[in-house]
Amino acid sequence: MMALRQIVQKIKASKFYAIVMDETINLSRKELVRFSLKFFSSEDWEIYEEFIGFYQTDTMDAASLFKIVGDMLLRRELPFFDCRQQCYDGPSNMSGKFTGVQVRVKDREQRAEFVHCTAHSLSLATLDALHNIQDCRDTFSMVKDLISAFRESPKCMAAFREFQSEGEPSLRPLCPARWTLRISSIKSLLHSYEATMNCLDECSYSSDEFGSKCSGFSKQLRSLSTFFTLTVLL
């Protein structure tokens, strides 16, 4: 990966650039903005998308995000009037046509055309298609509830870690809107399938409501249709 100074020099040499920005949350639950720039290199006739940095923000409103855009471009001495495209995902604070970031950028440079993130659009289309398949819909719902139940119970998580083999991943929460994060959640469950089953069997002996839930999860995970669907999705 090129050093940031080299990236900026290449962008200035190519003159025009596109803004790519996304929101995320780190492990300490702090809001971050991921900022990248795309540009065309006349040296090798290739289009590059280079990561510029993460920026922490207390609020995710359009005004705050637009300020981050302006500050980043100012620090790199990249003028707004050389921006020709901006790419974000669907939330109104980013893509809103009245007060979103894309409108604020276009107020500064009318030629900065907004393009909805194609990866995000594909993710939404994929999820919508899978939700029309009952086995997939039921499996996603089960995985979400199972992992949430595990993570909300310290006793259950302690038992799960005892059954885990060295190097096995922890269970990842299932994100409802991002396909790639759903896959990481399913992968973590399949890689720890035996440990999960053993933990469910142990917790199902509890006489409380959680024990009943674990017994139900255990029956679902042991069904051929559930295991087959998880394997196909992965």
Short mmCIF file of C-alpha atoms in Angstrom, two decimals:
data_model
loop_
_atom_site.label_atom_id
_atom_site.label_comp_id
_atom_site.label_asym_id
_atom_site.label_seq_id
_atom_site.Cartn_x
_atom_site.Cartn_y
_atom_site.Cartn_z
CA MET A 1 0.00 0.00 0.00
CA MET A 2 1.32 3.42 -0.94
CA ALA A 3 2.23 5.89 1.80
CA LEU A 4 -0.38 8.58 2.33
CA ARG A 5 1.88 11.32 0.99
CA GLN A 6 2.49 9.33 -2.20
CA ILE A 7 -1.25 8.73 -2.60
CA VAL A 8 -2.01 12.45 -2.32
CA GLN A 9 0.73 13.27 -4.83
CA LYS A 10 -0.71 10.78 -7.31
CA ILE A 11 -4.21 12.21 -6.84
CA LYS A 12 -2.93 15.72 -7.47
CA ALA A 13 -1.12 14.50 -10.57
CA SER A 14 -4.29 12.90 -11.92
CA LYS A 15 -6.24 16.02 -10.83
CA PHE A 16 -9.74 14.53 -10.47
CA TYR A 17 -10.87 12.22 -7.69
CA ALA A 18 -13.93 10.55 -6.14
CA ILE A 19 -14.91 10.45 -2.46
CA VAL A 20 -15.78 7.08 -0.89
CA MET A 21 -17.03 7.19 2.69
CA ASP A 22 -18.63 4.68 5.04
CA GLU A 23 -19.60 4.53 8.71
CA THR A 24 -18.48 1.86 11.15
CA ILE A 25 -18.12 1.12 14.87
CA ASN A 26 -14.88 -0.11 16.44
CA LEU A 27 -14.51 -2.66 19.25
CA SER A 28 -14.84 0.05 21.90
CA ARG A 29 -18.23 1.01 20.36
CA LYS A 30 -17.01 4.37 19.07
CA GLU A 31 -18.39 5.80 15.84
CA LEU A 32 -15.83 6.01 13.04
CA VAL A 33 -15.89 7.24 9.47
CA ARG A 34 -13.80 5.36 6.92
CA PHE A 35 -12.54 7.70 4.20
CA SER A 36 -11.09 6.64 0.83
CA LEU A 37 -10.38 8.36 -2.47
CA LYS A 38 -10.59 6.94 -5.98
CA PHE A 39 -8.60 8.31 -8.87
CA PHE A 40 -7.37 7.45 -12.35
CA SER A 41 -3.63 7.10 -12.84
CA SER A 42 -2.36 8.21 -16.25
CA GLU A 43 0.91 6.36 -15.56
CA ASP A 44 -0.56 2.86 -15.89
CA TRP A 45 -4.14 3.67 -16.93
CA GLU A 46 -5.57 2.07 -13.81
CA ILE A 47 -8.26 3.22 -11.38
CA TYR A 48 -7.18 3.12 -7.73
CA GLU A 49 -9.17 3.29 -4.52
CA GLU A 50 -6.87 4.21 -1.64
CA PHE A 51 -7.66 4.28 2.06
CA ILE A 52 -7.00 7.71 3.59
CA GLY A 53 -7.95 7.20 7.22
CA PHE A 54 -10.46 6.64 10.00
CA TYR A 55 -12.04 9.67 11.62
CA GLN A 56 -13.80 9.52 14.97
CA THR A 57 -16.99 11.49 15.46
CA ASP A 58 -19.46 11.84 18.32
CA THR A 59 -22.40 12.35 15.97
CA MET A 60 -23.30 10.92 12.59
CA ASP A 61 -25.52 13.74 11.33
CA ALA A 62 -24.95 15.08 7.82
CA ALA A 63 -23.41 18.36 9.00
CA SER A 64 -20.76 16.59 11.09
CA LEU A 65 -19.92 14.15 8.31
CA PHE A 66 -19.65 16.93 5.74
CA LYS A 67 -17.29 18.78 8.08
CA ILE A 68 -15.08 15.67 8.15
CA VAL A 69 -15.04 15.65 4.34
CA GLY A 70 -14.05 19.31 4.22
CA ASP A 71 -11.36 18.94 6.89
CA MET A 72 -9.84 15.90 5.19
CA LEU A 73 -9.66 17.58 1.79
CA LEU A 74 -8.27 20.78 3.32
CA ARG A 75 -5.50 18.90 5.14
CA ARG A 76 -4.49 17.14 1.92
CA GLU A 77 -4.80 20.37 -0.08
CA LEU A 78 -7.31 18.77 -2.44
CA PRO A 79 -9.82 21.32 -3.82
CA PHE A 80 -13.53 20.56 -3.88
CA PHE A 81 -13.78 21.65 -7.52
CA ASP A 82 -11.66 18.64 -8.59
CA CYS A 83 -14.14 16.17 -7.06
CA ARG A 84 -16.12 14.38 -9.77
CA GLN A 85 -17.91 11.63 -7.87
CA GLN A 86 -19.04 10.68 -4.36
CA CYS A 87 -20.04 7.20 -3.24
CA TYR A 88 -21.89 6.34 -0.01
CA ASP A 89 -24.42 3.80 1.21
CA GLY A 90 -28.14 4.33 1.79
CA PRO A 91 -28.76 6.19 5.12
CA SER A 92 -30.35 9.61 4.76
CA ASN A 93 -27.47 11.37 6.52
CA MET A 94 -25.22 10.25 3.66
CA SER A 95 -27.38 9.98 0.55
CA GLY A 96 -30.39 12.13 1.50
CA LYS A 97 -31.42 14.34 -1.42
CA PHE A 98 -32.32 17.36 0.72
CA THR A 99 -29.76 17.65 3.54
CA GLY A 100 -27.50 14.60 3.11
CA VAL A 101 -23.73 14.75 2.67
CA GLN A 102 -24.07 14.21 -1.09
CA VAL A 103 -26.21 17.36 -1.44
CA ARG A 104 -23.77 19.42 0.64
CA VAL A 105 -20.86 18.26 -1.51
CA LYS A 106 -22.80 19.09 -4.69
CA ASP A 107 -23.48 22.55 -3.32
CA ARG A 108 -19.70 23.04 -3.32
CA GLU A 109 -19.09 21.26 -6.63
CA GLN A 110 -22.06 20.51 -8.91
CA ARG A 111 -20.05 18.06 -11.02
CA ALA A 112 -19.50 15.72 -8.04
CA GLU A 113 -22.11 13.13 -9.05
CA PHE A 114 -23.49 10.89 -6.31
CA VAL A 115 -23.42 7.11 -6.86
CA HIS A 116 -25.05 4.74 -4.39
CA CYS A 117 -22.49 2.16 -3.22
CA THR A 118 -22.88 -0.81 -5.58
CA ALA A 119 -21.55 -3.26 -2.99
CA HIS A 120 -24.20 -2.10 -0.53
CA SER A 121 -26.90 -2.32 -3.21
CA LEU A 122 -25.78 -5.87 -4.09
CA SER A 123 -25.79 -6.82 -0.40
CA LEU A 124 -29.37 -5.56 0.03
CA ALA A 125 -30.51 -7.35 -3.15
CA THR A 126 -28.89 -10.61 -2.02
CA LEU A 127 -30.48 -10.44 1.42
CA ASP A 128 -33.88 -9.64 -0.06
CA ALA A 129 -33.64 -12.64 -2.40
CA LEU A 130 -32.61 -14.99 0.43
CA HIS A 131 -35.45 -13.79 2.64
CA ASN A 132 -37.84 -15.21 0.04
CA ILE A 133 -36.40 -18.70 0.70
CA GLN A 134 -37.94 -20.09 3.87
CA ASP A 135 -34.98 -22.29 4.91
CA CYS A 136 -32.59 -19.33 4.57
CA ARG A 137 -34.94 -16.97 6.37
CA ASP A 138 -35.46 -19.40 9.26
CA THR A 139 -31.74 -20.18 9.52
CA PHE A 140 -30.75 -16.51 9.63
CA SER A 141 -33.32 -15.88 12.35
CA MET A 142 -32.08 -18.86 14.38
CA VAL A 143 -28.41 -17.86 14.08
CA LYS A 144 -29.19 -14.28 15.12
CA ASP A 145 -31.19 -15.39 18.18
CA LEU A 146 -28.67 -18.08 19.14
CA ILE A 147 -25.61 -15.84 19.06
CA SER A 148 -27.45 -13.02 20.81
CA ALA A 149 -28.53 -15.42 23.58
CA PHE A 150 -24.96 -16.68 23.99
CA ARG A 151 -23.42 -13.23 24.14
CA GLU A 152 -26.00 -11.97 26.64
CA SER A 153 -25.28 -14.80 29.09
CA PRO A 154 -21.87 -14.66 30.83
CA LYS A 155 -22.44 -18.16 32.21
CA CYS A 156 -23.15 -19.53 28.74
CA MET A 157 -20.13 -17.79 27.20
CA ALA A 158 -17.89 -19.20 29.94
CA ALA A 159 -19.16 -22.72 29.19
CA PHE A 160 -18.73 -22.14 25.45
CA ARG A 161 -15.08 -21.14 25.89
CA GLU A 162 -14.41 -24.30 27.89
CA PHE A 163 -15.69 -26.44 25.01
CA GLN A 164 -13.81 -24.49 22.34
CA SER A 165 -10.62 -25.88 20.87
CA GLU A 166 -7.55 -23.66 20.70
CA GLY A 167 -7.70 -21.28 17.75
CA GLU A 168 -11.46 -21.56 17.18
CA PRO A 169 -13.12 -18.17 16.58
CA SER A 170 -15.61 -16.62 18.98
CA LEU A 171 -19.21 -16.30 17.81
CA ARG A 172 -19.70 -13.16 15.74
CA PRO A 173 -23.00 -11.22 15.98
CA LEU A 174 -25.19 -11.37 12.89
CA CYS A 175 -25.59 -7.99 11.20
CA PRO A 176 -29.08 -7.63 9.64
CA ALA A 177 -28.05 -5.36 6.74
CA ARG A 178 -24.56 -6.43 5.64
CA TRP A 179 -24.10 -9.67 3.74
CA THR A 180 -20.35 -9.92 4.37
CA LEU A 181 -20.86 -9.62 8.12
CA ARG A 182 -23.60 -12.25 8.00
CA ILE A 183 -21.15 -14.63 6.37
CA SER A 184 -18.54 -14.02 9.09
CA SER A 185 -21.23 -14.79 11.68
CA ILE A 186 -22.22 -18.05 9.98
CA LYS A 187 -18.57 -18.99 9.50
CA SER A 188 -17.84 -18.47 13.20
CA LEU A 189 -20.77 -20.75 14.08
CA LEU A 190 -19.75 -23.53 11.69
CA HIS A 191 -16.11 -23.44 12.83
CA SER A 192 -17.28 -23.80 16.44
CA TYR A 193 -20.20 -26.14 15.69
CA GLU A 194 -19.17 -28.91 18.08
CA ALA A 195 -18.40 -26.48 20.90
CA THR A 196 -21.74 -24.77 20.34
CA MET A 197 -23.63 -28.07 20.46
CA ASN A 198 -21.86 -29.17 23.65
CA CYS A 199 -22.56 -25.82 25.28
CA LEU A 200 -26.24 -25.95 24.31
CA ASP A 201 -26.56 -29.48 25.69
CA GLU A 202 -25.07 -28.42 29.01
CA CYS A 203 -27.14 -25.22 29.30
CA SER A 204 -30.36 -27.01 28.33
CA TYR A 205 -30.34 -28.82 31.70
CA SER A 206 -31.11 -25.50 33.36
CA SER A 207 -34.72 -25.34 34.56
CA ASP A 208 -35.19 -21.67 33.67
CA GLU A 209 -36.34 -20.04 30.41
CA PHE A 210 -32.78 -19.89 29.08
CA GLY A 211 -32.53 -23.68 29.40
CA SER A 212 -35.65 -24.07 27.28
CA LYS A 213 -34.17 -21.75 24.64
CA CYS A 214 -30.94 -23.76 24.55
CA SER A 215 -32.90 -26.99 24.13
CA GLY A 216 -34.74 -25.48 21.17
CA PHE A 217 -31.53 -24.19 19.57
CA SER A 218 -29.95 -27.62 20.01
CA LYS A 219 -32.79 -29.34 18.15
CA GLN A 220 -32.59 -26.79 15.31
CA LEU A 221 -28.82 -27.13 14.92
CA ARG A 222 -29.10 -30.93 14.81
CA SER A 223 -31.58 -30.85 11.93
CA LEU A 224 -30.23 -31.70 8.48
CA SER A 225 -31.97 -28.74 6.83
CA THR A 226 -30.29 -26.24 9.19
CA PHE A 227 -26.79 -27.68 8.75
CA PHE A 228 -27.26 -27.97 4.98
CA THR A 229 -28.48 -24.36 4.70
CA LEU A 230 -25.58 -23.05 6.80
CA THR A 231 -23.09 -24.95 4.64
CA VAL A 232 -24.65 -23.72 1.37
CA LEU A 233 -24.73 -20.11 2.59
CA LEU A 234 -21.05 -20.29 3.44
#
